[in-house]
Amino acid sequence: MHDDAIFWVLALLAVAGGIMVFRFDSMARATYALLTSLLCVGGEVLLLGLDYLGVVIVLMMTIEMAIMAVFMVMYMMNPAGLMPMTMVHNKKGAAVICAAVFAVLAAGILLAPWPSRRGRPSADPTMDLGLSLMGPQMLTMMTLGLALFATIVATVVLATRRGRYDRFGDDLKARTADDPVGGGMGR
Amino acid sequence: MSLELFLLLAAALFSIGLFGALTQQSIVMLMMGLELMLGGIIVGAAAVWYYIAPAAADGQVLVVLAVTVMAVEMAIGFAVVTALFRSREVDMTDMAAELKE
């Protein structure tokens, strides 16, 4: 009974927060609406008994939205929402597409013959996850690790101000780079 | 609570996120739509784990995958926005379209 009530509260908050993300004029408010929605997603995951993943989602989304708010202020022309502003295109077409996608998904969800439950959750699902990631799903874990490492490298390369052509000029075989401050021991 | 209710919530979040990803001109707002879509996938994966195969951890692994994709999407997205803005002072998808020429 309590679980049902918690589910509905979180579900309604998640959907309402998601809708408000694209209705607020203030980018800061939109970020907080998205944070509310994603925190409710974490709450739903906790409700399903996945304590570790639920807490990870809550922590990660809180930090992620804090970073996103900073980028909003940096790049958006109206971060405080002091004047009405819409930056959208083809709103009606997108609304029709999204309603159709939801209708198809809902029809599939309600009409599909879902298999019955096999087994029961173990006393410690987190240990199951850890054993799975270190055992049969090791390849998944290694791929995720490589993807995260590639992300770190790619983000640094993309965000850096001076690329190798700025440092070396057109001739990349130059012995020394044109850096404002020389590196190494000899400076 | 039932599997269908959780999946309907997931479908709703996915559709709202898709609306944002399709309509928003700002790249940062577009990324918010993608985050919502991934949130829907997380709810769906967790519900499928709980209601269909709770004895195996594969559904949990799918949730880990979606959470990682969220982190990667945000990091790469902001790096691309930074690179775009630095080179052309562009932070809108419509203005970034000229990059294909």
XYZ file of C-alpha atoms in Angstrom:
288
model
C 0.000 0.000 0.000
C 2.750 2.411 0.989
C 4.792 1.331 -2.008
C 1.873 2.095 -4.323
C 1.500 5.586 -2.897
C 5.241 6.237 -3.160
C 5.250 4.943 -6.734
C 2.447 7.276 -7.807
C 3.918 10.313 -6.085
C 7.339 9.719 -7.644
C 5.872 8.892 -11.053
C 3.710 12.013 -11.181
C 6.598 14.182 -9.983
C 8.930 12.633 -12.561
C 6.532 13.253 -15.440
C 5.567 16.746 -14.228
C 9.233 17.665 -13.777
C 10.018 16.359 -17.249
C 7.244 18.450 -18.794
C 8.265 21.579 -16.891
C 11.848 21.284 -18.184
C 10.611 22.435 -21.578
C 8.061 24.961 -20.301
C 10.161 27.097 -17.973
C 11.696 30.261 -19.391
C 14.400 30.224 -16.758
C 17.179 27.813 -17.618
C 18.068 27.455 -13.932
C 14.489 26.385 -13.174
C 14.570 23.971 -16.096
C 17.696 22.396 -14.628
C 16.031 21.975 -11.242
C 12.930 20.514 -12.906
C 15.132 17.965 -14.671
C 16.886 17.250 -11.373
C 13.495 16.622 -9.716
C 12.505 14.268 -12.507
C 15.753 12.301 -12.400
C 15.751 12.135 -8.581
C 12.292 10.587 -8.841
C 13.734 8.076 -11.332
C 16.341 7.215 -8.678
C 13.522 6.897 -6.143
C 11.668 4.453 -8.385
C 14.837 2.378 -8.743
C 15.167 2.363 -4.924
C 11.538 1.280 -4.709
C 12.363 -1.744 -6.860
C 14.950 -2.883 -4.317
C 18.061 -1.714 -6.157
C 19.545 0.259 -3.277
C 23.047 0.706 -4.688
C 21.981 1.758 -8.178
C 19.271 4.035 -6.807
C 21.731 5.875 -4.562
C 24.267 6.082 -7.425
C 21.605 7.637 -9.676
C 20.566 10.149 -6.986
C 24.169 11.204 -6.271
C 25.171 11.317 -9.931
C 22.156 13.315 -11.036
C 22.594 15.844 -8.239
C 26.191 16.531 -9.266
C 25.398 16.334 -12.984
C 22.620 18.898 -12.738
C 24.851 21.206 -10.678
C 27.404 21.088 -13.502
C 24.644 21.533 -16.066
C 23.410 24.658 -14.243
C 26.906 26.147 -14.554
C 26.963 25.434 -18.302
C 23.465 26.894 -18.609
C 24.639 30.171 -17.101
C 27.724 30.091 -19.327
C 26.043 29.480 -22.653
C 22.351 30.373 -22.470
C 21.369 33.881 -23.420
C 18.609 34.102 -20.791
C 19.681 31.937 -17.846
C 17.550 33.726 -15.257
C 14.359 33.786 -17.335
C 13.767 37.489 -16.840
C 12.062 37.763 -20.220
C 9.880 35.257 -22.080
C 11.884 33.268 -24.540
C 11.311 30.199 -26.652
C 14.058 28.547 -28.609
C 12.231 25.727 -30.313
C 11.487 24.619 -33.827
C 8.697 22.479 -35.282
C 6.870 22.195 -31.965
C 3.640 20.788 -33.407
C 5.364 18.177 -35.548
C 7.485 17.040 -32.624
C 4.414 16.870 -30.362
C 2.642 14.641 -32.890
C 5.701 12.382 -33.234
C 6.113 12.089 -29.454
C 2.408 11.386 -28.882
C 2.595 8.682 -31.560
C 5.729 7.187 -29.972
C 4.042 7.133 -26.554
C 0.882 5.577 -28.023
C 2.867 2.827 -29.763
C 4.953 2.144 -26.660
C 1.869 2.106 -24.416
C 0.052 -0.244 -26.790
C 3.061 -2.570 -26.818
C 3.337 -2.443 -23.030
C -0.345 -3.183 -22.455
C -0.799 -5.775 -25.207
C 2.459 -7.730 -24.975
C 2.254 -11.087 -23.162
C 4.943 -10.418 -20.580
C 6.608 -13.554 -19.191
C 5.890 -14.467 -15.601
C 8.455 -13.769 -12.926
C 11.288 -16.272 -12.720
C 13.043 -16.521 -9.380
C 13.184 -14.044 -6.559
C 15.579 -11.189 -5.861
C 18.413 -12.320 -3.661
C 18.993 -10.804 -0.254
C 21.842 -8.685 -1.637
C 21.261 -7.610 -5.284
C 24.323 -5.360 -5.107
C 26.566 -8.370 -4.562
C 24.880 -10.082 -7.517
C 25.671 -7.036 -9.656
C 29.288 -6.966 -8.532
C 29.759 -10.695 -9.148
C 28.119 -10.365 -12.551
C 30.291 -7.415 -13.594
C 33.424 -9.219 -12.463
C 32.330 -12.532 -13.996
C 29.973 -13.203 -16.898
C 29.547 -9.482 -17.692
C 33.281 -8.686 -17.480
C 33.360 -7.721 -21.171
C 30.596 -5.171 -20.547
C 32.548 -3.722 -17.639
C 35.761 -3.527 -19.678
C 33.930 -1.854 -22.559
C 32.404 0.687 -20.175
C 35.830 1.371 -18.691
C 37.366 1.937 -22.115
C 34.441 4.148 -23.145
C 34.886 6.270 -20.014
C 38.624 6.586 -20.628
C 38.014 7.556 -24.251
C 35.497 10.114 -22.995
C 38.089 11.680 -20.692
C 40.607 11.968 -23.546
C 38.009 13.235 -26.035
C 36.606 15.884 -23.688
C 40.085 17.242 -22.929
C 40.976 17.328 -26.631
C 37.688 19.038 -27.546
C 37.724 21.556 -24.721
C 41.374 22.582 -24.911
C 42.001 26.015 -26.372
C 45.319 25.309 -28.089
C 45.442 22.291 -30.355
C 48.593 20.847 -31.918
C 48.335 23.087 -35.005
C 48.239 26.121 -32.689
C 51.283 24.844 -30.826
C 53.400 23.610 -33.750
C 52.013 25.537 -36.717
C 51.485 23.877 -40.089
C 54.664 21.861 -39.711
C 53.868 19.335 -37.031
C 57.453 18.045 -37.152
C 58.818 21.173 -35.485
C 61.127 20.389 -32.582
C 59.597 22.840 -30.130
C 56.039 24.028 -29.678
C 55.047 27.671 -29.684
C 53.829 27.673 -26.093
C 53.498 30.844 -23.999
C 55.283 29.042 -21.160
C 57.860 26.433 -21.958
C 57.504 23.055 -20.303
C 60.077 20.586 -19.080
C 63.085 21.018 -16.818
C 64.931 23.609 -18.887
C 62.562 26.551 -18.515
C 2.600 -1.431 -8.647
C 3.064 -3.596 -11.693
C 5.463 -4.013 -14.588
C 3.052 -2.261 -16.929
C 2.817 0.833 -14.704
C 6.594 1.142 -14.472
C 6.936 0.694 -18.226
C 4.239 3.293 -18.881
C 6.184 5.720 -16.694
C 9.323 4.856 -18.666
C 7.481 5.414 -21.959
C 6.165 8.783 -20.729
C 9.636 9.968 -19.709
C 11.096 8.722 -23.004
C 8.431 10.531 -25.043
C 8.825 13.810 -23.126
C 12.593 13.597 -23.598
C 12.127 12.891 -27.299
C 9.953 16.006 -27.572
C 12.753 18.056 -26.032
C 15.427 16.490 -28.223
C 13.366 17.179 -31.361
C 12.234 20.726 -30.572
C 14.980 22.458 -28.630
C 17.386 24.690 -30.538
C 19.833 25.105 -27.684
C 22.319 22.243 -27.551
C 22.256 22.240 -23.744
C 18.448 21.935 -23.705
C 18.667 19.189 -26.331
C 20.978 17.307 -23.971
C 18.384 17.653 -21.219
C 15.925 15.871 -23.478
C 18.417 13.057 -24.013
C 18.890 12.785 -20.233
C 15.139 12.360 -19.772
C 15.044 9.655 -22.440
C 17.838 7.787 -20.668
C 15.969 8.212 -17.364
C 13.032 6.411 -18.931
C 15.303 3.595 -20.084
C 16.669 3.249 -16.528
C 13.175 2.899 -15.051
C 12.223 0.372 -17.719
C 15.367 -1.739 -17.246
C 15.011 -1.772 -13.453
C 11.344 -2.764 -13.708
C 12.074 -5.563 -16.188
C 14.770 -6.864 -13.816
C 12.409 -6.836 -10.831
C 9.272 -8.222 -12.470
C 10.713 -10.705 -14.967
C 14.186 -11.988 -14.028
C 15.186 -10.811 -10.536
C 17.396 -13.837 -9.952
C 19.854 -12.767 -12.707
C 21.778 -9.490 -12.535
C 21.557 -8.743 -16.262
C 18.846 -6.103 -15.809
C 21.035 -4.343 -13.258
C 23.916 -4.366 -15.746
C 21.614 -2.624 -18.245
C 20.931 0.076 -15.639
C 24.700 0.511 -15.097
C 25.096 0.828 -18.875
C 22.395 3.506 -19.109
C 23.883 5.479 -16.199
C 27.306 5.363 -17.877
C 25.825 6.503 -21.174
C 24.256 9.459 -19.310
C 27.653 10.481 -17.933
C 29.401 10.072 -21.296
C 26.660 11.956 -23.147
C 26.878 14.904 -20.783
C 30.686 15.088 -20.766
C 31.035 14.832 -24.551
C 28.064 17.148 -25.094
C 29.523 19.927 -22.986
C 32.949 19.477 -24.584
C 31.385 19.773 -28.057
C 29.421 22.870 -26.985
C 32.628 24.395 -25.633
C 34.534 23.640 -28.845
C 31.683 24.975 -31.010
C 31.291 28.131 -28.972
C 35.029 28.759 -28.925
C 35.426 28.391 -32.683
C 32.225 30.070 -33.945
C 30.342 31.427 -30.914
C 27.554 28.979 -31.687
C 25.410 27.279 -29.052
C 22.305 26.577 -31.151
C 21.688 23.528 -33.309
C 20.363 25.574 -36.245
C 23.519 27.674 -36.421
C 25.712 24.596 -36.035
C 24.142 23.094 -39.160
C 26.515 25.086 -41.372
C 29.377 22.924 -40.100
C 28.340 20.193 -42.535
C 29.215 22.384 -45.531
